[in-house]
Short mmCIF file of C-alpha atoms and ligand atoms in Angstrom, two decimals:
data_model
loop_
_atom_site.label_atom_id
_atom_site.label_comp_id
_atom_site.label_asym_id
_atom_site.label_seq_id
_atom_site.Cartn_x
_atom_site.Cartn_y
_atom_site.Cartn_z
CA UNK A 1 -10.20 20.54 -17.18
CA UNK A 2 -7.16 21.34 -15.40
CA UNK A 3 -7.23 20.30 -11.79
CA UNK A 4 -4.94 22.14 -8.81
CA UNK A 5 -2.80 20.47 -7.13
CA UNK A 6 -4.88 19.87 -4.01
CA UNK A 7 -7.11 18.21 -6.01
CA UNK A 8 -5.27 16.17 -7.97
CA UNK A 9 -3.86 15.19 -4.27
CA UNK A 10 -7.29 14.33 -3.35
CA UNK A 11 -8.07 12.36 -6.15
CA UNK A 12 -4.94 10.44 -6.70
CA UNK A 13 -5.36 9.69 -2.19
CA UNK A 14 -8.63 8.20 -3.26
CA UNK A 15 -7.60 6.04 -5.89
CA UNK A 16 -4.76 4.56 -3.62
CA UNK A 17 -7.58 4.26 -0.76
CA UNK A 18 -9.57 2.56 -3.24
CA UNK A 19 -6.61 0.04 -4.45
CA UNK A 20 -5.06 -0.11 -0.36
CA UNK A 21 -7.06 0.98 2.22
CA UNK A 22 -4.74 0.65 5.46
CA UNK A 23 -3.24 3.87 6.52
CA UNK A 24 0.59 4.02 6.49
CA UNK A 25 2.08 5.93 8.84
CA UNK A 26 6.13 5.88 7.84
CA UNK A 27 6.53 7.43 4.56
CA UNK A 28 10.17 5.85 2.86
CA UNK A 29 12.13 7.70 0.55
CA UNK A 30 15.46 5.66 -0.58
CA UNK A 31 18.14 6.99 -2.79
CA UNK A 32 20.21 5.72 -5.49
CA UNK A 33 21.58 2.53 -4.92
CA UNK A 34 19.88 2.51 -1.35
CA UNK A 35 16.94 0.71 -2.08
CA UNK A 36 17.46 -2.79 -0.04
CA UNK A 37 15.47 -1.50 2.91
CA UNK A 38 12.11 -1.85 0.82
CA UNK A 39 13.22 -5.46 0.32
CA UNK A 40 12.70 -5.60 3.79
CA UNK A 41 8.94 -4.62 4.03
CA UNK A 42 6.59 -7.37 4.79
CA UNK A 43 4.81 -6.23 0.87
CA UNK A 44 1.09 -5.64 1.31
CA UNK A 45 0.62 -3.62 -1.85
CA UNK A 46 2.58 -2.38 -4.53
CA UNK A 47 1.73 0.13 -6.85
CA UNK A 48 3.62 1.18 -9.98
CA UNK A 49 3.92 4.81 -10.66
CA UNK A 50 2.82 4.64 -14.30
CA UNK A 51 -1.02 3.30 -13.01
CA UNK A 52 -0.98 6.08 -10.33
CA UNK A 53 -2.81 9.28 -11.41
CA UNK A 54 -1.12 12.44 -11.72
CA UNK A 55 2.18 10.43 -10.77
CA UNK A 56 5.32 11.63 -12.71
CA UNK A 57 7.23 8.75 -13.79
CA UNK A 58 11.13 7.94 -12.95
CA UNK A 59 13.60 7.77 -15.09
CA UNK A 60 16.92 7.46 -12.96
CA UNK A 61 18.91 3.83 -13.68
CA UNK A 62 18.62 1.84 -10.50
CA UNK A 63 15.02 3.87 -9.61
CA UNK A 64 12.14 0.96 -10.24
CA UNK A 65 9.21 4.03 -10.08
CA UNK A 66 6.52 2.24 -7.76
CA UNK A 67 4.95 2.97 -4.35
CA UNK A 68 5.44 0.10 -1.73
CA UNK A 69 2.87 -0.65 1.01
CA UNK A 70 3.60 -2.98 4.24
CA UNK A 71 4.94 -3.53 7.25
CA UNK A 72 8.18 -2.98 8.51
CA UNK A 73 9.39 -3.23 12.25
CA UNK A 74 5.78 -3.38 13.48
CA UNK A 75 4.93 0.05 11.53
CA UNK A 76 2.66 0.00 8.55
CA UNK A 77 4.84 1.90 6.02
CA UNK A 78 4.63 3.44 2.38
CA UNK A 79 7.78 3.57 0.50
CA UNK A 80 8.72 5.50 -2.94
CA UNK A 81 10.85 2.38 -4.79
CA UNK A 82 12.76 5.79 -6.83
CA UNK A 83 12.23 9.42 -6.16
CA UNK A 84 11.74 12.55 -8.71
CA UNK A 85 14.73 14.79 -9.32
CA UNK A 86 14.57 18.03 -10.27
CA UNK A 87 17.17 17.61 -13.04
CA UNK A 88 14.75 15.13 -14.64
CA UNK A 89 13.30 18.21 -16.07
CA UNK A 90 10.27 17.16 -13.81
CA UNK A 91 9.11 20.87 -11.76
CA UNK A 92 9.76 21.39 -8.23
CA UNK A 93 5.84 20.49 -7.32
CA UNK A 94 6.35 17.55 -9.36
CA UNK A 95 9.13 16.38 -7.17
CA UNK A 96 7.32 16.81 -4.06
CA UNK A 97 3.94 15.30 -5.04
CA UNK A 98 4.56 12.15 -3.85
CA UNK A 99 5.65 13.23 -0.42
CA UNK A 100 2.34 15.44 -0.29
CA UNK A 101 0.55 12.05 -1.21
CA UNK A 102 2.37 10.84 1.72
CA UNK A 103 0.49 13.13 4.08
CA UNK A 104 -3.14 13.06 2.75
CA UNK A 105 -2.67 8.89 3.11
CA UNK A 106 -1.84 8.97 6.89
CA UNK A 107 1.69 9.65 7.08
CA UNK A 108 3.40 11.19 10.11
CA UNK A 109 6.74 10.45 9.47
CA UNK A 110 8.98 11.04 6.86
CA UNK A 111 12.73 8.63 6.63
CA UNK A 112 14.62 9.54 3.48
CA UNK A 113 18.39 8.29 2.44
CA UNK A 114 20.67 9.61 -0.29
CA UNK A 115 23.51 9.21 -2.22
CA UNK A 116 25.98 12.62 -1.37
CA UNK A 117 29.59 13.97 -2.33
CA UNK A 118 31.42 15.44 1.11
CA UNK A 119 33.17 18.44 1.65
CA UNK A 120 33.74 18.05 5.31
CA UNK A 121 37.41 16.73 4.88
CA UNK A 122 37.00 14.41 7.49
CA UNK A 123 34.42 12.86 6.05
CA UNK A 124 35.41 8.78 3.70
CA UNK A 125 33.62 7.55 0.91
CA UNK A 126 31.12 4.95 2.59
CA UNK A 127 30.31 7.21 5.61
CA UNK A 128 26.70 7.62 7.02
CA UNK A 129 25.80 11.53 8.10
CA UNK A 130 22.44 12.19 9.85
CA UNK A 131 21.15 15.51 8.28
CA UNK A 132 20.96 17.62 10.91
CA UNK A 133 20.22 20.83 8.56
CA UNK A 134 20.72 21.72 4.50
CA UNK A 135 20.81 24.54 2.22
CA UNK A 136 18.54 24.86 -0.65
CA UNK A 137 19.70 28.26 -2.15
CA UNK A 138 21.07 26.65 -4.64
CA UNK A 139 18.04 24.91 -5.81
CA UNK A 140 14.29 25.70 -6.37
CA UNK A 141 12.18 26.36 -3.44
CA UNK A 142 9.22 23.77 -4.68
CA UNK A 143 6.46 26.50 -2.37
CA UNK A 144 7.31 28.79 -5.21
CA UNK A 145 3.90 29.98 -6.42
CA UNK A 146 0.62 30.37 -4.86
CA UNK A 147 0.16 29.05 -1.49
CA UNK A 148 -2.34 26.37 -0.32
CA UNK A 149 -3.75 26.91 3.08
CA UNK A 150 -4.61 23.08 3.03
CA UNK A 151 -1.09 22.13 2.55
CA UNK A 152 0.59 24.78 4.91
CA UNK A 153 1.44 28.88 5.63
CA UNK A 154 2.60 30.82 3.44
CA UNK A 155 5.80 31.63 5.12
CA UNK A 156 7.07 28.75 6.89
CA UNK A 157 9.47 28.37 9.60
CA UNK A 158 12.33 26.19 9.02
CA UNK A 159 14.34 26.57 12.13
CA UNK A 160 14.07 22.55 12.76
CA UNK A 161 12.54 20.94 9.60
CA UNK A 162 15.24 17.59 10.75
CA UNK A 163 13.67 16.47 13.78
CA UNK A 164 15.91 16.71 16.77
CA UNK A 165 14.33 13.59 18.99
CA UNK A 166 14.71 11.27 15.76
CA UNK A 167 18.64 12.26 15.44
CA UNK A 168 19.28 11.41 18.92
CA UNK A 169 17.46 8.43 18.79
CA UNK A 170 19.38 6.96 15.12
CA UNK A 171 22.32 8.13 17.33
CA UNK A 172 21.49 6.38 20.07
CA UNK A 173 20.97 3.20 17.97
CA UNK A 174 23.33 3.27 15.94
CA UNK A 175 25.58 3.21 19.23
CA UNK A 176 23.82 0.13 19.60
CA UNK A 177 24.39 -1.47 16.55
CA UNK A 178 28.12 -0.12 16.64
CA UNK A 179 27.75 1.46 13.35
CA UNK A 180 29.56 5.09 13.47
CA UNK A 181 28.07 8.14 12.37
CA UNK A 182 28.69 11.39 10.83
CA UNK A 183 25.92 14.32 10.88
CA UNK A 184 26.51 17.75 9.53
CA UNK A 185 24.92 20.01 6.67
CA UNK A 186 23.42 19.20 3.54
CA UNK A 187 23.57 20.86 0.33
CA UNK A 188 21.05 20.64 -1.66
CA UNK A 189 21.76 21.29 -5.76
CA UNK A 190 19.96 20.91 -9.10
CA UNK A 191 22.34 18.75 -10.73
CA UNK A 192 22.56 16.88 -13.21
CA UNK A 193 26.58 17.83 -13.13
CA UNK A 194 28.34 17.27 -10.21
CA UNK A 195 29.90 19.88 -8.50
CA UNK A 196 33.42 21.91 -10.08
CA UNK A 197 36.15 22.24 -7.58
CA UNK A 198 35.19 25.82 -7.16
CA UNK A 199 32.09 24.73 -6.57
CA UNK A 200 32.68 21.70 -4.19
CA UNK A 201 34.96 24.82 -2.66
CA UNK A 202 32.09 27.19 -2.37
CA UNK A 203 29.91 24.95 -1.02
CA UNK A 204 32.21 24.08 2.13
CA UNK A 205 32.72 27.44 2.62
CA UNK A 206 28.97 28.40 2.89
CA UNK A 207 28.26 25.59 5.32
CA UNK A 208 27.68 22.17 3.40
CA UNK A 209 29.45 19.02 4.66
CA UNK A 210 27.95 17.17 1.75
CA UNK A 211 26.06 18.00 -1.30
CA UNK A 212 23.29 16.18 -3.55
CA UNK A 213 20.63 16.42 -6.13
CA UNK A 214 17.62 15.44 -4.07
CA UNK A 215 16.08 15.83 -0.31
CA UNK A 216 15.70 19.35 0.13
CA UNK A 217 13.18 19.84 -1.70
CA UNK A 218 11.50 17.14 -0.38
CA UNK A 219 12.08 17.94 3.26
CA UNK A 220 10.91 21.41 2.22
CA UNK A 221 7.29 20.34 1.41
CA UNK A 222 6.92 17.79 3.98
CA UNK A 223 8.23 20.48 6.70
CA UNK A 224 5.34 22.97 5.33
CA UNK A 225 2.80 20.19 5.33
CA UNK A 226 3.49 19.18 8.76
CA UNK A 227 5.93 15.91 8.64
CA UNK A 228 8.50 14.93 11.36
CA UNK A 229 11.36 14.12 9.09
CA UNK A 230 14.57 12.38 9.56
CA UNK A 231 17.28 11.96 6.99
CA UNK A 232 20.37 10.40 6.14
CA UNK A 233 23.54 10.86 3.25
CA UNK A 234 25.69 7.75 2.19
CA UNK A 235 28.92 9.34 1.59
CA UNK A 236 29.87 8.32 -2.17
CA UNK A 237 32.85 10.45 -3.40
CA UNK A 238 34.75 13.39 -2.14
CA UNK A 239 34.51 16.60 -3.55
CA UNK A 240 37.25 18.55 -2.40
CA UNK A 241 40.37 16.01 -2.59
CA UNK A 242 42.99 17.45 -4.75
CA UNK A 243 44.18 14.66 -6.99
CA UNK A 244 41.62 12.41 -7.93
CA UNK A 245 38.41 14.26 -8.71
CA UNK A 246 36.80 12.75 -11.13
CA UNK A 247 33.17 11.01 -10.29
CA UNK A 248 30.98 9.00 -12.00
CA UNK A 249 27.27 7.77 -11.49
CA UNK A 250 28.97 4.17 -11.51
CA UNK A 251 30.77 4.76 -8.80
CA UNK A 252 28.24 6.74 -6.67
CA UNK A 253 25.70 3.73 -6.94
CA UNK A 254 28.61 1.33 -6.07
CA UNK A 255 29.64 3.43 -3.16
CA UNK A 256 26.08 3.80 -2.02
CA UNK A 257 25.11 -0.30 -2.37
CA UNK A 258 28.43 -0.73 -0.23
CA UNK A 259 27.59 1.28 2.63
CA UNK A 260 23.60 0.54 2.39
CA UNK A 261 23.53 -2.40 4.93
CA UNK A 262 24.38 0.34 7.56
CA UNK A 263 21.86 2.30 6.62
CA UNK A 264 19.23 -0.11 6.39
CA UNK A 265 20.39 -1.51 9.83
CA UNK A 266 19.21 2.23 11.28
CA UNK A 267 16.54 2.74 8.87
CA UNK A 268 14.52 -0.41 10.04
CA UNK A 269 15.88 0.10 13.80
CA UNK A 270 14.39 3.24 13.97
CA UNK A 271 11.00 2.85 12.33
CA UNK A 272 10.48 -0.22 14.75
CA UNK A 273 11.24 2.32 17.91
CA UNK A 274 8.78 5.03 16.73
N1 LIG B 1 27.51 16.02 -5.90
C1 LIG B 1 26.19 16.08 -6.13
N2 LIG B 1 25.39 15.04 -6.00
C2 LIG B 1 25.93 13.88 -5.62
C3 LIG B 1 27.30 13.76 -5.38
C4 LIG B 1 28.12 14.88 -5.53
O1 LIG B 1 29.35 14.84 -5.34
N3 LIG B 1 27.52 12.46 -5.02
C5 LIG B 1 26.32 11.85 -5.04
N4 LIG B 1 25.36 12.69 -5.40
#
């Protein structure tokens, strides 16, 4: 028998329920190289993806594809320990399964990091930007197909899917913890190539101050199903300098382990101020 999506929602929530029954209510999504934060979590339960029903597995070096449950700044949290990316081959409602799961377990919030290439020219390799919007058009809207009333409308508004009172407040701590910050526009792309010059080009020109392969469609299903979602790029090549433009996964994931600290400083700041 081949189950809908809603219910294979409902019965991969109960099997979680019936291995962890505490309610999270911080969902954690960490990007490439960005992971440290769930080293931080005071581990209740941890659950690998391969045991978890209807779970697509990851396959992205330095993902370790499990679901983390404990406590974190006073918060009982759930984090994804590697995310799905469309370029896996894995479909758009693949990719946002998890972050449905999310939901139907108690979540209310939604924190995800990732790894991003800048067009904004003032922008240096390292950099933290607070997402304060994206672009998906170049990507695949994941509510593609027929709509579930359970999950959200058909049509939904996305006039604020970054939540405005969580960016002030990362701002206001990150004042705090003297760490500076960037925000601007995120472009969301299928990958797996990075971006041509043209393209890099294009995508500053259409309103992107950085671009990556995940988080859009992501932010896209937890906006429909009713999230408050923050989100934040680690800055981890430039895609518009003029000499040097080659980029490599290498360096992306050294880039991103550099600047994660900073991150994890806001990420774990903010959670505890919820
Ligand atoms: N482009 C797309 N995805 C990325 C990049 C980039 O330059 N850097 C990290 N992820």
């Amino acid at each position: 028998m081949i189950l809908s999506s809603i219910e294979q929602l409902k019965e991969t929530t109960k099997f979680i329920k019936s291995k962890f029954a505490l309610e999270p209510k911080v969902g954690i999504v960490l990007g490439s190289g960005l992971g440290n934060l769930a080293k931080e979590i005071e581990i209740e339960k941890e659950i690998h993806y391969k045991d978890i029903p209807h779970f697509p597995i990851s396959t992205v070096e330095g993902h370790q594809g499990k679901l983390v449950f404990g406590i974190i700044g006073g918060k009982r949290v759930v984090a994804m320990m590697g995310r799905f990316h469309y370029y896996e081959g894995y479909t758009p409602e693949q990719v946002v399964f998890p972050i449905r799961l999310m939901k139907f377990l108690g979540v209310e919030t939604l924190l995800l990091s990732n790894a991003a290439g800048a067009m904004n020219s003032s922008f240096k390799v390292g950099d933290l930007m607070i997402i304060n919007d994206h672009i998906s058009l170049f990507t695949v809207n994941p509510l593609i197909g027929k709509n579930h009333d359970e999950l959200g409308v058909r049509f939904p508004d996305m006039s604020e899917p970054y939540n405005k009172s969580l960016i002030a407040k990362a701002k206001k701590l990150a004042g705090q913890l003297n760490i500076p910050l960037k925000e601007g526009v995120y472009a969301g792309v299928t990958g797996p190539t990075f971006e041509t010059r043209a393209e890099y080009k294009l995508l500053h020109i259409a309103g992107g101050d950085a671009v990556g392969m995940s988080t859009v469609q992501e932010v896209i299903a937890a906006s429909h199903i009713g999230l408050s979602i923050f989100a934040m790029s680690v800055i981890t090549d430039i895609g518009i300098r003029e000499d040097e433009n080659i980029i490599t996964h290498e360096e992306v994931l050294q880039a991103a382990a550099e600047a994660e600290p900073k991150l994890t400083a806001i990420f774990k700041q903010l959670i505890a101020e919820l």
